[in-house]
């Protein structure tokens, strides 16, 4: 593993500064940009070329210089910074690339090398996006794929609440942006019309009873057209756009998620039972409770009715015998037709 | 004066660790909590005995720990081949309830096998609960000499997962 302290690459910092300059000024000549950033005019030109491939549109003329015509909806630091509420610490550092293998992998590596608390790792597409147990996660350019580095130590017994809290906060953000009747499948998948629009996966490193660092990875199928989903996924996955015809503003989504998540995270760090405050909301919007389900747990399949969510996050099943069993881990399969 | 909630929290904390006895002093209030059973008592959860000494303060009896958190090694600790060497052995125990995974994904090779040399930072397995993946580090430098849980098995809090011979 690379043991160098983590920093954003200089190229990325300059690119972000250039975007910042354009967002503030609207137009710039090559020599103005070159002077303000301390790079050559050729380097400015190269950055503008690269920004164009990410969806920025510029108009250029010899007299006026470059004018910024259109800003894409991509999760880049200067764009997110303008959307974040002032009191949100998360998302102040964002590293964005057109393509990475897995934002979670990059984020854990960055976290281990001391990336600042709240750093967000994001990309237009992931080539090796991962779900639970290393399952591949389809991550085309129209989704929001991001991982948040959480560096504050917290008690391990609170850590499982991270993903449950994230599911409720992400649901709120999506509903606020017009996604409609988003439901939560235990423990933290989000569904629209019975099909998955989001997955959440956290990875932690703990020292005994204390979590030293965590990475919270979130994938949202935002604007992928229905036809773009591979055949094998069409019955189980969909996007907000495919279901509602509405495009999700990803900057706004991530901004709302980060500002909404922060107070609950801070409470977990203080050792408080933060998920308890969201338990009712989870329950109200649960897709799982009241259904007849099967859960595979350690080579054994438990079949029963999902009766409630324990405040710890465990799913409580009532078995055919009438007894109750708590499930902490495993995949939930529904016996009923989905919907 | 200790609140019932604080006492309950302390019992829980003690229950979750290998610490045997806890003495807390706050002002002129003293609280002593001690586990009675042996650490690895497999059958019965060791109840915590609590004595509270506070001047002129009536304290309701603290509730007994509700959850059975005593380690339940399913593989009975078999007599080691040469028990003289047991002092070199560190046991990696599960810090939480969850599913034990020996590899990052079903088609990936296991993190470690018997005979693998590890250091403090080597990831030896994952314990997963509610899509929280806890990558467990060896926390000891040495060689893996025993693997005590099966891939995909549900493990309890404190359940032994690996034995490492320090070196």
PDB file of C-alpha atoms in Angstrom, chain B:
ATOM      1  CA  UNK B   1     -24.357   9.945  42.659  1.00  0.00           C
ATOM      2  CA  UNK B   2     -24.682   7.546  39.785  1.00  0.00           C
ATOM      3  CA  UNK B   3     -27.799   7.428  37.648  1.00  0.00           C
ATOM      4  CA  UNK B   4     -29.338   4.064  36.869  1.00  0.00           C
ATOM      5  CA  UNK B   5     -28.724   4.727  33.165  1.00  0.00           C
ATOM      6  CA  UNK B   6     -25.025   5.315  33.824  1.00  0.00           C
ATOM      7  CA  UNK B   7     -24.713   2.117  35.826  1.00  0.00           C
ATOM      8  CA  UNK B   8     -26.504   0.233  33.091  1.00  0.00           C
ATOM      9  CA  UNK B   9     -24.156   1.714  30.491  1.00  0.00           C
ATOM     10  CA  UNK B  10     -21.096   0.757  32.553  1.00  0.00           C
ATOM     11  CA  UNK B  11     -22.334  -2.815  32.950  1.00  0.00           C
ATOM     12  CA  UNK B  12     -22.881  -2.986  29.237  1.00  0.00           C
ATOM     13  CA  UNK B  13     -19.411  -1.643  28.581  1.00  0.00           C
ATOM     14  CA  UNK B  14     -17.882  -4.165  30.927  1.00  0.00           C
ATOM     15  CA  UNK B  15     -19.950  -6.916  29.377  1.00  0.00           C
ATOM     16  CA  UNK B  16     -18.604  -6.073  25.965  1.00  0.00           C
ATOM     17  CA  UNK B  17     -14.976  -6.246  26.936  1.00  0.00           C
ATOM     18  CA  UNK B  18     -12.605  -8.695  28.520  1.00  0.00           C
ATOM     19  CA  UNK B  19     -12.149  -6.384  31.508  1.00  0.00           C
ATOM     20  CA  UNK B  20     -13.032  -8.278  34.687  1.00  0.00           C
ATOM     21  CA  UNK B  21     -13.499  -5.538  37.204  1.00  0.00           C
ATOM     22  CA  UNK B  22     -14.267  -1.851  37.145  1.00  0.00           C
ATOM     23  CA  UNK B  23     -14.009   0.687  39.937  1.00  0.00           C
ATOM     24  CA  UNK B  24     -15.362   4.178  39.336  1.00  0.00           C
ATOM     25  CA  UNK B  25     -15.207   7.078  41.761  1.00  0.00           C
ATOM     26  CA  UNK B  26     -17.157  10.263  41.251  1.00  0.00           C
ATOM     27  CA  UNK B  27     -17.021  12.725  44.102  1.00  0.00           C
ATOM     28  CA  UNK B  28     -17.805  10.664  47.168  1.00  0.00           C
ATOM     29  CA  UNK B  29     -19.714   8.002  45.248  1.00  0.00           C
ATOM     30  CA  UNK B  30     -17.925   4.750  44.508  1.00  0.00           C
ATOM     31  CA  UNK B  31     -19.089   2.097  42.119  1.00  0.00           C
ATOM     32  CA  UNK B  32     -17.517  -1.305  41.802  1.00  0.00           C
ATOM     33  CA  UNK B  33     -18.576  -3.765  39.132  1.00  0.00           C
ATOM     34  CA  UNK B  34     -17.039  -7.200  38.912  1.00  0.00           C
ATOM     35  CA  UNK B  35     -17.644 -10.135  36.650  1.00  0.00           C
ATOM     36  CA  UNK B  36     -18.008 -13.365  38.578  1.00  0.00           C
ATOM     37  CA  UNK B  37     -17.677 -16.217  36.117  1.00  0.00           C
ATOM     38  CA  UNK B  38     -14.448 -17.126  34.357  1.00  0.00           C
ATOM     39  CA  UNK B  39     -13.801 -15.205  31.121  1.00  0.00           C
ATOM     40  CA  UNK B  40     -14.503 -18.003  28.745  1.00  0.00           C
ATOM     41  CA  UNK B  41     -17.387 -19.626  30.617  1.00  0.00           C
ATOM     42  CA  UNK B  42     -19.189 -21.066  27.649  1.00  0.00           C
ATOM     43  CA  UNK B  43     -22.484 -22.302  29.041  1.00  0.00           C
ATOM     44  CA  UNK B  44     -23.888 -19.610  31.301  1.00  0.00           C
ATOM     45  CA  UNK B  45     -23.465 -15.896  30.761  1.00  0.00           C
ATOM     46  CA  UNK B  46     -21.475 -14.517  33.654  1.00  0.00           C
ATOM     47  CA  UNK B  47     -23.716 -12.211  35.618  1.00  0.00           C
ATOM     48  CA  UNK B  48     -22.143  -8.979  36.715  1.00  0.00           C
ATOM     49  CA  UNK B  49     -22.281  -8.356  40.422  1.00  0.00           C
ATOM     50  CA  UNK B  50     -22.693  -4.736  41.308  1.00  0.00           C
ATOM     51  CA  UNK B  51     -22.071  -3.055  44.596  1.00  0.00           C
ATOM     52  CA  UNK B  52     -22.728   0.582  45.037  1.00  0.00           C
ATOM     53  CA  UNK B  53     -21.405   2.452  48.009  1.00  0.00           C
ATOM     54  CA  UNK B  54     -22.903   5.877  48.273  1.00  0.00           C
ATOM     55  CA  UNK B  55     -23.482   7.855  51.411  1.00  0.00           C
ATOM     56  CA  UNK B  56     -27.176   8.214  52.152  1.00  0.00           C
ATOM     57  CA  UNK B  57     -28.281   7.477  48.648  1.00  0.00           C
ATOM     58  CA  UNK B  58     -30.749   4.738  47.950  1.00  0.00           C
ATOM     59  CA  UNK B  59     -30.014   3.113  44.655  1.00  0.00           C
ATOM     60  CA  UNK B  60     -32.345   0.653  43.068  1.00  0.00           C
ATOM     61  CA  UNK B  61     -30.674  -2.629  42.170  1.00  0.00           C
ATOM     62  CA  UNK B  62     -29.084  -2.333  38.788  1.00  0.00           C
ATOM     63  CA  UNK B  63     -30.666  -4.549  36.193  1.00  0.00           C
ATOM     64  CA  UNK B  64     -28.807  -7.669  35.251  1.00  0.00           C
ATOM     65  CA  UNK B  65     -27.315  -7.500  31.769  1.00  0.00           C
ATOM     66  CA  UNK B  66     -30.084  -8.337  29.353  1.00  0.00           C
ATOM     67  CA  UNK B  67     -28.023  -9.761  26.574  1.00  0.00           C
ATOM     68  CA  UNK B  68     -25.999 -12.886  26.817  1.00  0.00           C
ATOM     69  CA  UNK B  69     -22.687 -11.689  25.502  1.00  0.00           C
ATOM     70  CA  UNK B  70     -20.395 -14.294  26.911  1.00  0.00           C
ATOM     71  CA  UNK B  71     -18.231 -15.824  24.245  1.00  0.00           C
ATOM     72  CA  UNK B  72     -19.658 -19.080  22.964  1.00  0.00           C
ATOM     73  CA  UNK B  73     -16.900 -20.862  21.159  1.00  0.00           C
ATOM     74  CA  UNK B  74     -18.776 -23.364  19.007  1.00  0.00           C
ATOM     75  CA  UNK B  75     -15.606 -25.225  18.350  1.00  0.00           C
ATOM     76  CA  UNK B  76     -14.817 -26.374  21.863  1.00  0.00           C
ATOM     77  CA  UNK B  77     -11.323 -25.290  22.760  1.00  0.00           C
ATOM     78  CA  UNK B  78      -9.485 -28.445  21.872  1.00  0.00           C
ATOM     79  CA  UNK B  79      -6.484 -29.207  24.000  1.00  0.00           C
ATOM     80  CA  UNK B  80      -3.519 -27.627  22.282  1.00  0.00           C
ATOM     81  CA  UNK B  81      -0.860 -30.010  21.073  1.00  0.00           C
ATOM     82  CA  UNK B  82       1.770 -28.502  23.283  1.00  0.00           C
ATOM     83  CA  UNK B  83       0.126 -26.337  25.841  1.00  0.00           C
ATOM     84  CA  UNK B  84       3.476 -25.001  26.971  1.00  0.00           C
ATOM     85  CA  UNK B  85       3.478 -22.881  23.849  1.00  0.00           C
ATOM     86  CA  UNK B  86       0.035 -21.381  24.495  1.00  0.00           C
ATOM     87  CA  UNK B  87       1.622 -18.305  26.019  1.00  0.00           C
ATOM     88  CA  UNK B  88       2.745 -17.324  22.517  1.00  0.00           C
ATOM     89  CA  UNK B  89      -0.787 -17.535  21.189  1.00  0.00           C
ATOM     90  CA  UNK B  90      -2.995 -14.525  20.618  1.00  0.00           C
ATOM     91  CA  UNK B  91      -6.643 -15.087  19.837  1.00  0.00           C
ATOM     92  CA  UNK B  92      -8.377 -12.755  17.415  1.00  0.00           C
ATOM     93  CA  UNK B  93     -11.965 -12.506  18.634  1.00  0.00           C
ATOM     94  CA  UNK B  94     -14.938 -11.027  16.839  1.00  0.00           C
ATOM     95  CA  UNK B  95     -15.631  -7.501  18.074  1.00  0.00           C
ATOM     96  CA  UNK B  96     -19.284  -7.706  17.029  1.00  0.00           C
ATOM     97  CA  UNK B  97     -22.162  -9.946  16.018  1.00  0.00           C
ATOM     98  CA  UNK B  98     -22.231 -10.529  12.278  1.00  0.00           C
ATOM     99  CA  UNK B  99     -21.317 -12.741   9.366  1.00  0.00           C
ATOM    100  CA  UNK B 100     -17.711 -13.898   9.191  1.00  0.00           C
ATOM    101  CA  UNK B 101     -16.056 -13.703   5.790  1.00  0.00           C
ATOM    102  CA  UNK B 102     -12.573 -14.957   5.055  1.00  0.00           C
ATOM    103  CA  UNK B 103     -12.313 -13.196   1.686  1.00  0.00           C
ATOM    104  CA  UNK B 104     -13.359  -9.825   0.274  1.00  0.00           C
ATOM    105  CA  UNK B 105     -15.681 -11.550  -2.218  1.00  0.00           C
ATOM    106  CA  UNK B 106     -16.813 -15.120  -2.891  1.00  0.00           C
ATOM    107  CA  UNK B 107     -14.412 -15.610  -5.792  1.00  0.00           C
ATOM    108  CA  UNK B 108     -11.417 -13.929  -4.165  1.00  0.00           C
ATOM    109  CA  UNK B 109      -8.749 -15.864  -2.269  1.00  0.00           C
ATOM    110  CA  UNK B 110      -8.995 -15.770   1.558  1.00  0.00           C
ATOM    111  CA  UNK B 111      -7.175 -12.960   3.325  1.00  0.00           C
ATOM    112  CA  UNK B 112      -5.148 -15.495   5.310  1.00  0.00           C
ATOM    113  CA  UNK B 113      -4.619 -19.244   5.619  1.00  0.00           C
ATOM    114  CA  UNK B 114      -2.996 -21.348   8.306  1.00  0.00           C
ATOM    115  CA  UNK B 115       0.687 -20.542   8.039  1.00  0.00           C
ATOM    116  CA  UNK B 116       0.202 -17.003   6.724  1.00  0.00           C
ATOM    117  CA  UNK B 117       2.551 -14.505   8.307  1.00  0.00           C
ATOM    118  CA  UNK B 118       0.738 -11.404   9.503  1.00  0.00           C
ATOM    119  CA  UNK B 119       1.577  -8.115  11.163  1.00  0.00           C
ATOM    120  CA  UNK B 120      -0.570  -5.819  13.317  1.00  0.00           C
ATOM    121  CA  UNK B 121      -2.162  -4.162  10.289  1.00  0.00           C
ATOM    122  CA  UNK B 122      -2.871  -7.264   8.208  1.00  0.00           C
ATOM    123  CA  UNK B 123      -6.591  -7.657   7.482  1.00  0.00           C
ATOM    124  CA  UNK B 124      -7.494 -11.231   8.418  1.00  0.00           C
ATOM    125  CA  UNK B 125     -11.245 -11.265   7.768  1.00  0.00           C
ATOM    126  CA  UNK B 126     -14.428  -9.234   7.528  1.00  0.00           C
ATOM    127  CA  UNK B 127     -17.298  -9.327   9.983  1.00  0.00           C
ATOM    128  CA  UNK B 128     -20.418  -7.838   8.399  1.00  0.00           C
ATOM    129  CA  UNK B 129     -23.659  -6.645   9.966  1.00  0.00           C
ATOM    130  CA  UNK B 130     -26.251  -4.515   8.239  1.00  0.00           C
ATOM    131  CA  UNK B 131     -23.913  -3.835   5.317  1.00  0.00           C
ATOM    132  CA  UNK B 132     -21.240  -2.480   7.592  1.00  0.00           C
ATOM    133  CA  UNK B 133     -18.038  -4.288   6.715  1.00  0.00           C
ATOM    134  CA  UNK B 134     -15.615  -4.419   9.623  1.00  0.00           C
ATOM    135  CA  UNK B 135     -12.209  -5.316   8.292  1.00  0.00           C
ATOM    136  CA  UNK B 136     -10.533  -7.054  11.207  1.00  0.00           C
ATOM    137  CA  UNK B 137      -6.807  -6.563  11.638  1.00  0.00           C
ATOM    138  CA  UNK B 138      -4.526  -9.126  13.262  1.00  0.00           C
ATOM    139  CA  UNK B 139      -3.278  -6.646  15.896  1.00  0.00           C
ATOM    140  CA  UNK B 140      -0.411  -9.048  16.515  1.00  0.00           C
ATOM    141  CA  UNK B 141       2.644  -9.902  14.529  1.00  0.00           C
ATOM    142  CA  UNK B 142       3.075 -13.621  13.951  1.00  0.00           C
ATOM    143  CA  UNK B 143       1.778 -16.645  12.081  1.00  0.00           C
ATOM    144  CA  UNK B 144      -1.824 -17.857  11.769  1.00  0.00           C
ATOM    145  CA  UNK B 145      -1.940 -21.275  13.457  1.00  0.00           C
ATOM    146  CA  UNK B 146      -5.676 -21.903  13.605  1.00  0.00           C
ATOM    147  CA  UNK B 147      -8.871 -20.666  11.949  1.00  0.00           C
ATOM    148  CA  UNK B 148     -11.788 -21.149  14.307  1.00  0.00           C
ATOM    149  CA  UNK B 149     -14.817 -20.039  12.282  1.00  0.00           C
ATOM    150  CA  UNK B 150     -16.224 -21.008   8.917  1.00  0.00           C
ATOM    151  CA  UNK B 151     -16.637 -18.670   6.000  1.00  0.00           C
ATOM    152  CA  UNK B 152     -20.203 -17.304   5.937  1.00  0.00           C
ATOM    153  CA  UNK B 153     -20.904 -18.331   9.538  1.00  0.00           C
ATOM    154  CA  UNK B 154     -22.726 -16.072  11.953  1.00  0.00           C
ATOM    155  CA  UNK B 155     -20.325 -15.159  14.756  1.00  0.00           C
ATOM    156  CA  UNK B 156     -21.084 -13.811  18.211  1.00  0.00           C
ATOM    157  CA  UNK B 157     -19.483 -10.994  20.094  1.00  0.00           C
ATOM    158  CA  UNK B 158     -16.180 -12.224  21.529  1.00  0.00           C
ATOM    159  CA  UNK B 159     -16.158 -15.456  19.537  1.00  0.00           C
ATOM    160  CA  UNK B 160     -12.593 -16.590  18.761  1.00  0.00           C
ATOM    161  CA  UNK B 161     -11.836 -16.400  15.035  1.00  0.00           C
ATOM    162  CA  UNK B 162      -8.107 -17.001  14.668  1.00  0.00           C
ATOM    163  CA  UNK B 163      -5.122 -18.095  16.686  1.00  0.00           C
ATOM    164  CA  UNK B 164      -1.875 -16.330  15.957  1.00  0.00           C
ATOM    165  CA  UNK B 165       1.501 -17.486  17.251  1.00  0.00           C
ATOM    166  CA  UNK B 166       3.414 -14.339  18.134  1.00  0.00           C
ATOM    167  CA  UNK B 167       6.815 -13.956  16.576  1.00  0.00           C
TER     168      UNK B 167
END
